[in-house]
Coordinates of C-alpha atoms in Angstrom, one line a residue:
Chain A
M164 CA 0.0 0.0 0.0
E165 CA 3.0 2.3 0.3
T166 CA 2.8 3.1 -3.3
L167 CA -0.1 5.4 -2.7
G168 CA 1.7 7.6 -0.2
R169 CA -0.4 10.3 1.6
V170 CA -4.0 10.3 0.4
A171 CA -6.5 13.1 0.9
V172 CA -10.2 12.7 0.4
V173 CA -12.1 15.9 -0.5
G174 CA -15.8 15.9 -0.5
A175 CA -17.0 13.4 2.0
G176 CA -20.4 12.3 0.7
A177 CA -21.1 8.7 0.2
V178 CA -18.5 8.2 -2.6
G179 CA -15.7 9.9 -0.7
L180 CA -16.3 8.1 2.6
Y181 CA -16.7 4.8 0.9
Y182 CA -13.6 4.6 -1.3
G183 CA -11.5 6.7 1.1
G184 CA -12.7 4.4 3.9
L185 CA -11.9 1.3 2.0
L186 CA -8.3 2.5 1.3
A187 CA -7.8 3.4 4.9
L188 CA -9.2 0.0 6.0
G189 CA -6.7 -1.6 3.6
G190 CA -3.9 0.3 5.4
A191 CA -3.4 3.4 3.3
D192 CA -2.6 6.8 5.0
V193 CA -5.9 8.5 4.3
H194 CA -6.8 12.0 5.4
F195 CA -10.4 13.1 5.2
L196 CA -11.6 16.7 4.7
L197 CA -15.0 16.8 6.3
R198 CA -17.6 19.4 7.0
S199 CA -20.9 18.6 8.6
D200 CA -19.7 15.1 9.4
L201 CA -16.4 16.2 11.1
E202 CA -17.3 15.9 14.7
A203 CA -19.4 12.7 14.3
V204 CA -16.5 11.0 12.4
K205 CA -13.8 12.2 14.9
K206 CA -15.9 10.8 17.7
G207 CA -17.5 7.7 16.2
G208 CA -15.4 6.9 13.2
L209 CA -16.6 5.7 9.9
T210 CA -19.2 2.9 9.2
I211 CA -19.7 1.2 5.9
E212 CA -22.5 -1.2 5.6
T213 CA -21.9 -3.5 2.7
G214 CA -23.3 -6.9 1.6
G215 CA -24.7 -7.7 5.0
S216 CA -21.6 -6.9 6.9
T217 CA -20.5 -3.7 8.7
L218 CA -17.0 -2.3 8.3
R219 CA -15.8 0.0 11.0
L220 CA -12.9 2.5 10.7
E221 CA -11.9 4.0 14.1
G222 CA -9.4 6.8 14.6
V223 CA -10.2 8.4 11.3
Q224 CA -7.8 11.2 10.3
A225 CA -10.4 13.8 9.9
Y226 CA -9.9 17.5 9.3
G227 CA -11.9 20.7 8.9
N228 CA -9.6 22.3 6.4
T229 CA -6.8 21.3 4.0
E230 CA -4.1 23.4 5.6
E231 CA -4.1 20.9 8.4
I232 CA -3.7 18.0 6.0
G233 CA -0.9 19.5 4.0
P234 CA 0.7 18.2 0.8
C235 CA -0.4 14.7 -0.3
D236 CA 0.6 12.3 -3.1
L237 CA -2.9 11.7 -4.1
V238 CA -6.2 13.6 -3.7
L239 CA -9.5 11.8 -4.2
I240 CA -12.0 14.4 -5.3
A241 CA -15.6 13.3 -4.6
L242 CA -17.1 16.8 -4.2
K243 CA -20.4 17.5 -5.8
T244 CA -19.7 19.2 -9.2
T245 CA -22.0 22.0 -8.1
S246 CA -19.3 22.8 -5.6
N247 CA -16.3 22.7 -8.0
S248 CA -15.6 26.4 -7.6
A249 CA -14.7 25.6 -4.0
L250 CA -11.8 23.5 -5.2
E251 CA -9.7 26.7 -5.9
A252 CA -9.6 27.3 -2.2
I253 CA -9.5 23.7 -1.0
L254 CA -6.9 22.1 -3.2
P255 CA -3.7 24.3 -3.0
P256 CA -2.6 23.3 0.5
L257 CA -2.8 19.7 -0.6
L258 CA -0.6 20.1 -3.7
G259 CA 3.1 19.2 -3.8
P260 CA 5.0 19.1 -7.1
N261 CA 3.9 15.6 -7.9
T262 CA 0.4 15.4 -6.3
R263 CA -2.1 13.6 -8.5
L264 CA -5.8 14.5 -8.5
L265 CA -8.3 11.6 -8.9
T266 CA -11.8 12.9 -9.6
L267 CA -14.6 10.5 -8.8
Q268 CA -17.2 13.1 -9.7
N269 CA -20.3 12.6 -11.8
G270 CA -20.8 14.0 -15.2
L271 CA -18.8 15.9 -17.8
G272 CA -16.1 18.4 -17.5
N273 CA -14.4 17.5 -14.2
E274 CA -11.1 16.3 -15.5
E275 CA -11.0 19.3 -17.8
Y276 CA -11.7 21.6 -14.9
L277 CA -8.8 20.2 -12.9
A278 CA -6.5 20.1 -15.9
E279 CA -7.0 23.7 -16.7
R280 CA -6.1 24.9 -13.2
W281 CA -3.5 22.5 -12.0
G282 CA -2.1 20.8 -15.1
K283 CA -3.4 17.8 -17.1
E284 CA -0.5 15.6 -16.1
R285 CA -1.8 15.5 -12.5
V286 CA -5.3 14.4 -13.5
L287 CA -6.8 10.9 -13.1
G288 CA -10.5 10.0 -13.2
G289 CA -12.8 7.4 -11.9
L290 CA -16.4 6.3 -12.7
C291 CA -18.4 4.7 -9.9
Y292 CA -21.1 2.3 -10.9
V293 CA -22.3 1.9 -7.4
C294 CA -25.3 2.3 -5.3
L295 CA -24.2 4.3 -2.3
N296 CA -26.2 6.4 0.2
R297 CA -24.8 8.4 3.0
T298 CA -27.5 7.6 5.6
A299 CA -26.1 9.5 8.5
P300 CA -22.9 11.4 9.3
G301 CA -19.9 9.0 8.8
H302 CA -22.3 6.3 7.8
V303 CA -22.4 4.8 4.3
L304 CA -24.8 2.2 3.0
H305 CA -23.5 0.3 0.1
L306 CA -26.5 -1.2 -1.6
D307 CA -25.2 -2.9 -4.7
R308 CA -21.8 -4.4 -5.3
G309 CA -21.1 -2.1 -8.3
S310 CA -17.9 -1.4 -10.0
L311 CA -15.3 1.3 -10.4
S312 CA -13.4 2.2 -13.5
L313 CA -10.2 4.2 -13.2
G314 CA -8.0 5.8 -15.8
D315 CA -5.5 8.6 -16.5
F316 CA -6.9 11.8 -18.2
G317 CA -6.0 11.9 -21.9
R318 CA -3.2 9.2 -21.8
P319 CA -2.9 5.5 -21.2
P320 CA -3.1 4.4 -17.5
G321 CA 0.0 4.9 -15.5
S322 CA 1.4 3.2 -12.4
L323 CA -0.5 5.3 -9.8
V324 CA -3.9 4.5 -11.2
R325 CA -2.9 0.9 -11.3
A326 CA -1.8 1.1 -7.6
V327 CA -5.1 2.7 -6.6
A328 CA -7.0 -0.1 -8.5
A329 CA -4.9 -2.8 -6.8
A330 CA -5.5 -1.3 -3.3
L331 CA -9.3 -1.1 -3.8
G332 CA -9.3 -4.5 -5.5
A333 CA -7.7 -5.9 -2.4
M334 CA -10.6 -4.6 -0.4
G335 CA -13.1 -6.4 -2.6
V336 CA -14.0 -3.6 -5.0
D337 CA -14.8 -4.7 -8.5
V338 CA -12.3 -2.2 -10.1
R339 CA -10.9 -2.0 -13.6
V340 CA -8.3 0.2 -15.2
V341 CA -9.6 1.7 -18.5
E342 CA -7.7 2.9 -21.6
S343 CA -10.1 5.7 -22.4
L344 CA -11.5 7.6 -19.5
G345 CA -13.6 9.7 -21.9
E346 CA -15.4 6.7 -23.3
E347 CA -15.9 5.3 -19.9
R348 CA -17.4 8.5 -18.7
W349 CA -19.9 8.4 -21.5
R350 CA -20.7 4.8 -20.8
K351 CA -21.7 5.9 -17.3
L352 CA -23.6 8.9 -18.6
L353 CA -25.7 6.7 -20.7
W354 CA -27.2 5.4 -17.5
N355 CA -27.1 8.6 -15.4
I356 CA -28.8 10.7 -18.1
P357 CA -32.0 8.7 -18.3
F358 CA -32.2 7.2 -14.8
N359 CA -31.0 10.1 -12.7
G360 CA -33.0 12.5 -14.9
L361 CA -36.3 10.6 -14.8
S362 CA -36.0 9.9 -11.1
I363 CA -36.7 13.6 -10.6
A364 CA -38.7 14.5 -13.7
A365 CA -41.2 11.7 -13.4
G366 CA -42.1 12.8 -10.0
G367 CA -39.7 11.2 -7.6
V368 CA -39.4 7.6 -8.8
T369 CA -37.0 4.8 -8.2
V370 CA -35.1 2.8 -10.9
A371 CA -37.7 0.0 -10.4
D372 CA -40.5 2.4 -11.0
V373 CA -39.0 3.5 -14.3
L374 CA -38.4 -0.1 -15.5
A375 CA -41.9 -1.2 -14.4
D376 CA -43.8 1.5 -16.4
E377 CA -43.7 0.6 -20.0
S378 CA -43.7 4.2 -21.3
L379 CA -41.1 5.4 -18.7
R380 CA -38.9 2.5 -19.7
Q381 CA -39.3 3.3 -23.3
L382 CA -38.4 6.9 -22.6
A383 CA -35.3 5.9 -20.6
W384 CA -34.3 3.9 -23.6
E385 CA -34.8 6.8 -26.0
L386 CA -32.9 9.2 -23.8
M387 CA -30.0 6.6 -23.5
E388 CA -29.9 6.3 -27.3
E389 CA -29.9 10.1 -27.8
A390 CA -27.0 10.3 -25.3
R391 CA -25.2 7.5 -27.1
G392 CA -25.5 9.5 -30.4
I393 CA -23.5 12.3 -28.7
A394 CA -20.9 9.9 -27.5
V395 CA -20.5 8.3 -30.9
R396 CA -20.1 11.7 -32.5
L397 CA -17.4 12.6 -30.0
G398 CA -15.5 9.5 -31.2
H399 CA -16.5 7.0 -28.5
A400 CA -17.7 4.0 -30.5
I401 CA -20.2 2.7 -27.9
P402 CA -22.4 0.1 -29.6
V403 CA -26.2 -0.1 -29.2
E404 CA -25.7 -3.4 -27.4
Y405 CA -24.2 -1.4 -24.5
S406 CA -27.5 0.6 -24.1
R407 CA -29.3 -2.7 -24.0
Y408 CA -26.9 -4.0 -21.4
H409 CA -27.3 -0.9 -19.3
L410 CA -31.1 -1.2 -19.3
E411 CA -31.0 -4.9 -18.6
R412 CA -28.6 -4.7 -15.7
S413 CA -30.7 -1.9 -14.1
G414 CA -33.3 -4.5 -13.2
A415 CA -31.1 -5.8 -10.4
M416 CA -31.0 -2.4 -8.7
G417 CA -34.6 -2.7 -7.6
P418 CA -36.2 0.4 -5.9
Y419 CA -32.9 2.3 -6.0
R420 CA -33.2 6.1 -5.5
T421 CA -30.6 7.8 -7.7
S422 CA -28.1 10.2 -6.1
S423 CA -29.8 13.1 -8.0
L424 CA -33.2 12.2 -6.5
I425 CA -31.8 12.0 -3.0
D426 CA -30.1 15.4 -3.5
W427 CA -33.3 16.9 -4.8
E428 CA -35.4 15.5 -2.0
L429 CA -32.9 16.8 0.6
G430 CA -32.9 20.2 -0.9
R431 CA -29.2 19.9 -2.0
P432 CA -28.0 21.2 -5.3
V433 CA -28.5 18.7 -8.2
E434 CA -25.7 18.3 -10.8
V435 CA -27.9 19.4 -13.7
E436 CA -25.2 21.2 -15.6
S437 CA -22.4 18.6 -15.4
I438 CA -24.7 15.8 -16.4
W439 CA -27.5 17.1 -18.7
G440 CA -26.3 20.6 -19.5
E441 CA -22.9 19.5 -20.7
A442 CA -24.4 16.7 -22.7
V443 CA -26.8 19.0 -24.5
R444 CA -24.1 21.5 -25.2
L445 CA -21.9 18.7 -26.7
G446 CA -24.9 17.4 -28.7
V447 CA -25.6 20.7 -30.5
G448 CA -26.7 19.9 -34.1
L449 CA -27.8 16.4 -33.3
S450 CA -31.5 15.4 -32.9
I451 CA -31.8 15.1 -29.2
P452 CA -35.3 16.4 -28.4
R453 CA -35.9 14.3 -25.3
L454 CA -32.5 15.1 -23.8
E455 CA -33.0 18.8 -24.4
M456 CA -36.5 18.6 -22.9
L457 CA -35.2 16.7 -19.9
Y458 CA -32.5 19.3 -19.3
T459 CA -35.0 22.1 -19.6
L460 CA -37.4 20.5 -17.2
L461 CA -34.7 19.5 -14.6
K462 CA -33.3 23.0 -14.6
S463 CA -36.8 24.3 -13.8
V464 CA -37.8 21.6 -11.3
V465 CA -34.6 21.8 -9.2
S466 CA -34.8 25.6 -9.1
R467 CA -38.2 25.7 -7.5
P468 CA -38.8 25.2 -3.8
R469 CA -40.3 21.8 -3.0
R470 CA -43.4 22.0 -0.9
S471 CA -41.8 20.1 1.9
V472 CA -38.3 18.8 2.3
A473 CA -37.4 15.5 3.8
E474 CA -35.0 15.5 6.6
A475 CA -31.3 14.8 6.0
Chain B
M300 CA -83.9 34.6 -22.5
E301 CA -87.0 32.4 -22.9
T302 CA -85.3 30.6 -25.8
L303 CA -83.0 28.7 -23.4
G304 CA -85.8 27.1 -21.4
R305 CA -84.8 25.1 -18.4
V306 CA -81.1 24.9 -18.0
A307 CA -79.2 22.5 -15.8
V308 CA -75.5 22.9 -14.8
V309 CA -73.7 19.7 -14.1
G310 CA -70.2 19.9 -12.6
A311 CA -70.0 23.0 -10.5
G312 CA -66.3 23.8 -10.5
A313 CA -65.2 27.3 -11.6
V314 CA -66.5 26.9 -15.2
G315 CA -69.9 25.6 -14.3
L316 CA -70.5 28.2 -11.6
Y317 CA -69.3 31.0 -13.8
Y318 CA -71.2 30.4 -17.0
G319 CA -74.3 29.0 -15.2
G320 CA -74.2 31.9 -12.8
L321 CA -74.0 34.5 -15.6
L322 CA -76.9 32.9 -17.4
A323 CA -78.9 33.0 -14.2
L324 CA -77.9 36.6 -13.5
G325 CA -79.2 37.3 -17.0
G326 CA -82.5 35.9 -16.1
A327 CA -82.4 32.3 -17.3
D328 CA -84.0 29.5 -15.4
V329 CA -80.8 27.7 -14.2
H330 CA -80.6 24.7 -11.9
F331 CA -77.3 23.7 -10.4
L332 CA -76.2 20.2 -9.5
L333 CA -73.8 20.7 -6.6
R334 CA -71.8 18.5 -4.3
S335 CA -69.4 19.9 -1.8
D336 CA -70.7 23.4 -2.5
L337 CA -74.4 22.6 -2.0
E338 CA -75.0 23.8 1.5
A339 CA -72.8 26.9 1.1
V340 CA -74.6 27.9 -2.1
K341 CA -78.0 27.3 -0.7
K342 CA -77.2 29.5 2.2
G343 CA -74.9 32.1 0.7
G344 CA -75.6 32.1 -3.0
L345 CA -73.1 32.4 -5.7
T346 CA -70.3 35.0 -5.9
I347 CA -68.4 35.9 -9.0
E348 CA -65.5 38.3 -8.8
T349 CA -64.8 39.7 -12.2
G350 CA -62.9 42.7 -13.4
G351 CA -62.9 44.5 -10.1
S352 CA -66.6 44.1 -9.4
T353 CA -68.4 41.4 -7.5
L354 CA -71.6 39.8 -8.9
R355 CA -73.9 38.2 -6.4
L356 CA -76.6 35.6 -7.2
E357 CA -79.0 34.9 -4.3
G358 CA -81.7 32.2 -4.1
V359 CA -79.7 29.9 -6.3
Q360 CA -81.7 26.8 -7.5
A361 CA -79.2 24.3 -6.1
Y362 CA -79.7 20.5 -5.9
G363 CA -77.9 17.5 -4.6
N364 CA -79.1 15.2 -7.4
T365 CA -80.6 15.4 -10.9
E366 CA -83.8 13.6 -10.0
E367 CA -84.9 16.8 -8.1
I368 CA -84.0 18.9 -11.1
G369 CA -85.9 16.8 -13.7
P370 CA -86.0 17.2 -17.5
C371 CA -84.3 20.3 -18.9
D372 CA -84.0 21.8 -22.3
L373 CA -80.3 22.4 -22.0
V374 CA -77.6 20.8 -19.8
L375 CA -74.3 22.6 -19.4
I376 CA -71.7 19.9 -18.6
A377 CA -68.6 21.3 -16.8
L378 CA -67.6 18.1 -15.0
K379 CA -63.9 17.1 -15.0
T380 CA -63.3 14.6 -17.8
T381 CA -61.9 12.3 -15.2
S382 CA -65.4 12.0 -13.9
N383 CA -67.1 11.4 -17.2
S384 CA -68.2 7.9 -16.2
A385 CA -70.4 9.5 -13.6
L386 CA -72.5 11.1 -16.3
E387 CA -74.2 7.8 -17.0
A388 CA -76.0 8.1 -13.7
I389 CA -76.2 11.9 -13.5
L390 CA -77.7 12.7 -16.9
P391 CA -80.7 10.5 -17.5
P392 CA -83.1 12.4 -15.1
L393 CA -82.3 15.6 -17.0
L394 CA -83.1 14.2 -20.4
G395 CA -86.3 15.0 -22.3
P396 CA -86.8 14.1 -25.9
N397 CA -85.2 17.3 -27.1
T398 CA -82.7 18.0 -24.3
R399 CA -79.4 19.4 -25.7
L400 CA -76.1 18.7 -24.0
L401 CA -73.5 21.5 -24.1
T402 CA -70.0 20.2 -22.9
L403 CA -67.6 22.9 -21.7
Q404 CA -65.0 20.3 -20.7
N405 CA -61.4 20.3 -21.5
G406 CA -59.6 18.1 -23.9
L407 CA -60.5 15.6 -26.5
G408 CA -63.3 13.0 -26.8
N409 CA -66.1 14.7 -24.7
E410 CA -68.5 15.4 -27.6
E411 CA -67.8 11.9 -28.8
Y412 CA -68.5 10.4 -25.4
L413 CA -71.9 12.2 -25.1
A414 CA -72.8 11.5 -28.8
E415 CA -72.2 7.7 -28.4
R416 CA -74.5 7.5 -25.4
W417 CA -77.2 10.0 -26.0
G418 CA -77.1 10.8 -29.7
K419 CA -75.0 13.2 -31.6
E420 CA -77.9 15.4 -32.5
R421 CA -78.1 16.5 -28.8
V422 CA -74.5 17.5 -28.6
L423 CA -73.1 21.0 -28.5
G424 CA -69.7 22.0 -27.3
G425 CA -67.8 25.0 -26.0
L426 CA -64.2 26.0 -25.4
C427 CA -63.4 28.4 -22.6
Y428 CA -60.4 30.5 -23.0
V429 CA -60.7 32.0 -19.5
C430 CA -58.8 32.2 -16.3
L431 CA -61.2 31.1 -13.6
N432 CA -60.5 29.8 -10.2
R433 CA -63.0 28.5 -7.7
T434 CA -61.6 30.0 -4.6
A435 CA -64.2 28.8 -2.0
P436 CA -67.5 27.0 -2.1
G437 CA -69.8 29.1 -4.4
H438 CA -67.1 31.6 -5.0
V439 CA -65.5 32.1 -8.4
L440 CA -62.6 34.4 -9.2
H441 CA -62.5 35.5 -12.9
L442 CA -59.0 36.6 -13.5
D443 CA -58.9 37.4 -17.2
R444 CA -61.6 38.5 -19.5
G445 CA -61.1 35.5 -21.8
S446 CA -63.5 34.3 -24.4
L447 CA -65.8 31.4 -25.1
S448 CA -66.3 29.6 -28.4
L449 CA -69.5 27.6 -28.9
G450 CA -70.6 25.3 -31.7
D451 CA -72.7 22.3 -32.6
F452 CA -71.0 18.9 -32.8
G453 CA -70.3 17.8 -36.3
R454 CA -72.7 20.2 -38.0
P455 CA -73.1 24.0 -38.5
P456 CA -74.2 26.0 -35.5
G457 CA -78.0 25.9 -34.9
S458 CA -80.4 28.2 -33.2
L459 CA -79.8 27.0 -29.6
V460 CA -76.1 27.5 -29.7
R461 CA -76.7 31.0 -31.0
A462 CA -79.2 31.7 -28.2
V463 CA -76.7 30.6 -25.6
A464 CA -74.1 32.8 -27.2
A465 CA -76.5 35.8 -27.2
A466 CA -77.4 35.2 -23.5
L467 CA -73.8 35.1 -22.4
G468 CA -72.9 37.9 -24.7
A469 CA -75.5 40.1 -23.1
M470 CA -73.8 39.4 -19.7
G471 CA -70.5 40.7 -21.1
V472 CA -68.9 37.4 -22.1
D473 CA -66.7 37.6 -25.2
V474 CA -68.5 34.8 -27.0
R475 CA -68.4 33.6 -30.5
V476 CA -70.2 30.8 -32.5
V477 CA -67.8 28.7 -34.5
E478 CA -68.4 26.6 -37.6
S479 CA -66.0 23.8 -36.6
L480 CA -66.0 22.8 -33.0
G481 CA -63.3 20.2 -33.7
E482 CA -60.9 22.8 -35.1
E483 CA -61.7 25.1 -32.2
R484 CA -61.0 22.4 -29.8
W485 CA -57.6 21.9 -31.3
R486 CA -56.9 25.6 -31.2
K487 CA -57.5 25.5 -27.5
L488 CA -55.4 22.3 -27.1
L489 CA -52.5 24.1 -28.8
W490 CA -52.4 26.2 -25.6
N491 CA -53.4 23.6 -23.0
I492 CA -50.9 21.0 -24.2
P493 CA -47.8 23.0 -23.5
F494 CA -48.9 25.4 -20.8
N495 CA -51.0 23.0 -18.6
G496 CA -48.4 20.3 -19.1
L497 CA -45.4 22.3 -18.3
S498 CA -47.1 23.9 -15.3
I499 CA -46.8 20.5 -13.7
A500 CA -43.8 18.9 -15.4
A501 CA -41.5 21.9 -14.9
G502 CA -42.1 21.7 -11.1
G503 CA -45.2 23.7 -10.4
V504 CA -44.8 26.9 -12.5
T505 CA -47.0 29.7 -13.7
V506 CA -47.6 30.8 -17.3
A507 CA -45.3 33.8 -16.6
D508 CA -42.6 31.4 -15.3
V509 CA -42.7 29.4 -18.6
L510 CA -42.6 32.6 -20.7
A511 CA -39.7 34.1 -18.7
D512 CA -37.4 31.1 -19.0
E513 CA -36.0 31.0 -22.5
S514 CA -35.7 27.2 -22.7
L515 CA -39.1 26.6 -21.2
R516 CA -40.6 29.1 -23.6
Q517 CA -38.9 27.4 -26.5
L518 CA -40.1 24.0 -25.2
A519 CA -43.7 25.4 -25.0
W520 CA -43.3 26.5 -28.6
E521 CA -42.1 23.1 -29.8
L522 CA -44.9 21.3 -27.9
M523 CA -47.4 23.6 -29.5
E524 CA -46.0 22.9 -32.9
E525 CA -46.1 19.2 -32.4
A526 CA -49.7 19.5 -31.3
R527 CA -50.5 21.7 -34.4
G528 CA -49.0 18.9 -36.6
I529 CA -51.6 16.5 -35.2
A530 CA -54.4 19.0 -35.8
V531 CA -53.3 19.6 -39.3
R532 CA -53.2 15.9 -40.1
L533 CA -56.8 15.6 -38.7
G534 CA -57.8 18.2 -41.3
H535 CA -57.8 21.3 -39.1
A536 CA -55.8 23.8 -41.2
I537 CA -54.5 25.8 -38.3
P538 CA -51.6 28.0 -39.5
V539 CA -48.3 28.5 -37.7
E540 CA -49.3 32.1 -37.1
Y541 CA -51.9 30.8 -34.7
S542 CA -49.2 29.2 -32.5
R543 CA -47.3 32.5 -32.5
Y544 CA -50.5 34.3 -31.5
H545 CA -51.1 31.8 -28.8
L546 CA -47.7 32.3 -27.3
E547 CA -47.9 36.1 -27.6
R548 CA -51.2 36.5 -25.9
S549 CA -50.1 34.3 -23.0
G550 CA -47.9 37.1 -21.8
A551 CA -51.0 39.0 -20.7
M552 CA -51.9 36.2 -18.3
G553 CA -49.1 36.9 -15.9
P554 CA -48.4 34.4 -13.1
Y555 CA -51.5 32.4 -14.0
R556 CA -51.7 28.9 -12.5
T557 CA -53.3 26.5 -15.0
S558 CA -56.3 24.5 -13.9
S559 CA -54.2 21.3 -14.2
L560 CA -51.6 22.8 -11.8
I561 CA -54.3 23.7 -9.3
D562 CA -55.8 20.2 -9.6
W563 CA -52.5 18.6 -9.1
E564 CA -51.6 20.8 -6.1
L565 CA -54.9 20.1 -4.5
G566 CA -54.6 16.4 -5.0
R567 CA -57.5 16.2 -7.4
P568 CA -57.4 14.1 -10.6
V569 CA -55.6 15.8 -13.5
E570 CA -57.1 15.4 -17.0
V571 CA -54.0 13.7 -18.4
E572 CA -55.9 11.3 -20.7
S573 CA -58.3 13.7 -22.3
I574 CA -55.6 16.3 -23.0
W575 CA -52.2 14.6 -23.6
G576 CA -53.2 11.0 -23.9
E577 CA -55.8 11.5 -26.6
A578 CA -53.5 13.9 -28.5
V579 CA -50.6 11.3 -28.4
R580 CA -53.0 8.6 -29.6
L581 CA -54.3 10.8 -32.4
G582 CA -50.7 11.6 -33.3
V583 CA -49.5 8.1 -33.9
G584 CA -47.0 8.0 -36.7
L585 CA -46.1 11.6 -36.5
S586 CA -42.8 12.8 -35.0
I587 CA -44.0 14.1 -31.6
P588 CA -41.2 13.2 -29.2
R589 CA -41.8 16.0 -26.8
L590 CA -45.5 15.5 -26.6
E591 CA -45.0 11.8 -26.0
M592 CA -42.4 12.5 -23.3
L593 CA -44.7 15.1 -21.6
Y594 CA -47.5 12.6 -21.6
T595 CA -45.3 9.9 -20.1
L596 CA -43.9 12.3 -17.4
L597 CA -47.3 13.6 -16.5
K598 CA -48.9 10.2 -16.1
S599 CA -46.1 9.3 -13.7
V600 CA -46.0 12.6 -11.8
V601 CA -49.7 12.8 -11.2
S602 CA -49.9 9.2 -10.0
R603 CA -47.3 9.7 -7.2
P604 CA -48.3 11.2 -3.9
R605 CA -47.1 14.7 -3.4
R606 CA -45.0 15.3 -0.3
S607 CA -47.5 17.8 1.0
V608 CA -50.7 19.1 -0.3
A609 CA -51.8 22.7 -0.4
E610 CA -55.1 23.6 1.2
A611 CA -58.2 23.9 -0.9

């Protein structure tokens, strides 16, 4: 595990706590930047419920700011993309000359954002196909085994990304190293665009609700195919069979509430721009009426106050 | 006013109370079938707030069932289309050999429904372009002057429809008699399809919200044009200029909440099938992706419980 060096985790929602927690449980030197969870995690540690068993991490290295953490070798970024602008203040204290930045964020434009500001040679990316909910401070519920794809940004995978993959693989994560992070990102978007979008736009529904309703399922398929058209035009030769696979495998997720739905219901910002907005902008000139409509509706829906807000 | 004879009003929401009330105020012999409003109207009469003045109708002929009303010459039907099946029990006591049925209901299929059961020669129809809210039992708020189009079903307008128009015209209603009720219905749908639909699907928004947001306004336009394509294929030669006019005139409505939005917020049934469902079914084979998507989303949204329900 020495190969990872000092690791920082920025953005300690479900994704950050889960992967950071697994690295720490595997023996890595992991430092968590926390906000609302800080006191709870300092006191009670980190709990990961997964596959019927409960993993406990005590004595978590938890901090309220990155100055206290100091320079690291690797920074896991799992912040909501709606908070990306905060990275300009958060990241600098963590950066040494060779610090690598691994973004596990949803949607499009995150690697580009990091590359523009801190140099593309630092940037790695990961795509999480995983059902995770942060159910309480320092408490993560891992609902579905899921998988993680890791890669370097704009170049073949290097030794660090392989070391991260090995460390998480040793903890039981189904992890793979991919040649093209861009294509992988689009493969994930093909799912997030219809399912995260419809989970809100169809009135607060689960994945199972979408699949059980013939017309919602058909709409999910059409949205997925519109998104695939954009990916193909961008040079990612994702075949139609992949859309079919995506839809098929979703059946196993059951009444899963997407992260976007949970964010919306809790009154948190929803990543509308990095998922649907960027896709629509990259799809200009293509016939993507449903995706455009979904983007328009989501922008409006998430900007209106909900009548009542469930409790975090 | 004698030409109208005995008039019954069935379905005493805002539309029924308003037009029935105006006919009664003008001297017609109007009998209201009421449910939840019955006691309030028997006691306190009917109040119509319109254009800064308040019209009061005392001694309203109000009933809890149609047996008490008995046969009429004209029945105004302003029931929600989601309650159409109730007409089979409600209407028979009102029917004499020459009783005419004037439906003022929203959406598609209402004249056909009446014609199938009680004969097409009885059926008249009307389209209300009017902003009306029933704000309390027996109390109607008329927000915008609006207009009413009346016609016979499947034939040129006859003397009764002209008499109704004259009676309402005498009370200040902007009423016109139309040659083709079918075309008129589609002209109205060109507005209801985008604006009533988006008022719910975009998260509970007013007409002004739709018009103020560039992408919602564009989406409203595209939905209107998809709907117009169906109308044109059905033989109603509505020109694109009419869509433009529809969108333009909506600006004057301000922060108007559509009847569908109000129904949804109050937990009442929304007329999804008679507006969007029928349109999509009549549009089979045409390219109407946004209308299909709107129908799919609305079906889902209105079938889920809202988190909290505003008070009636």
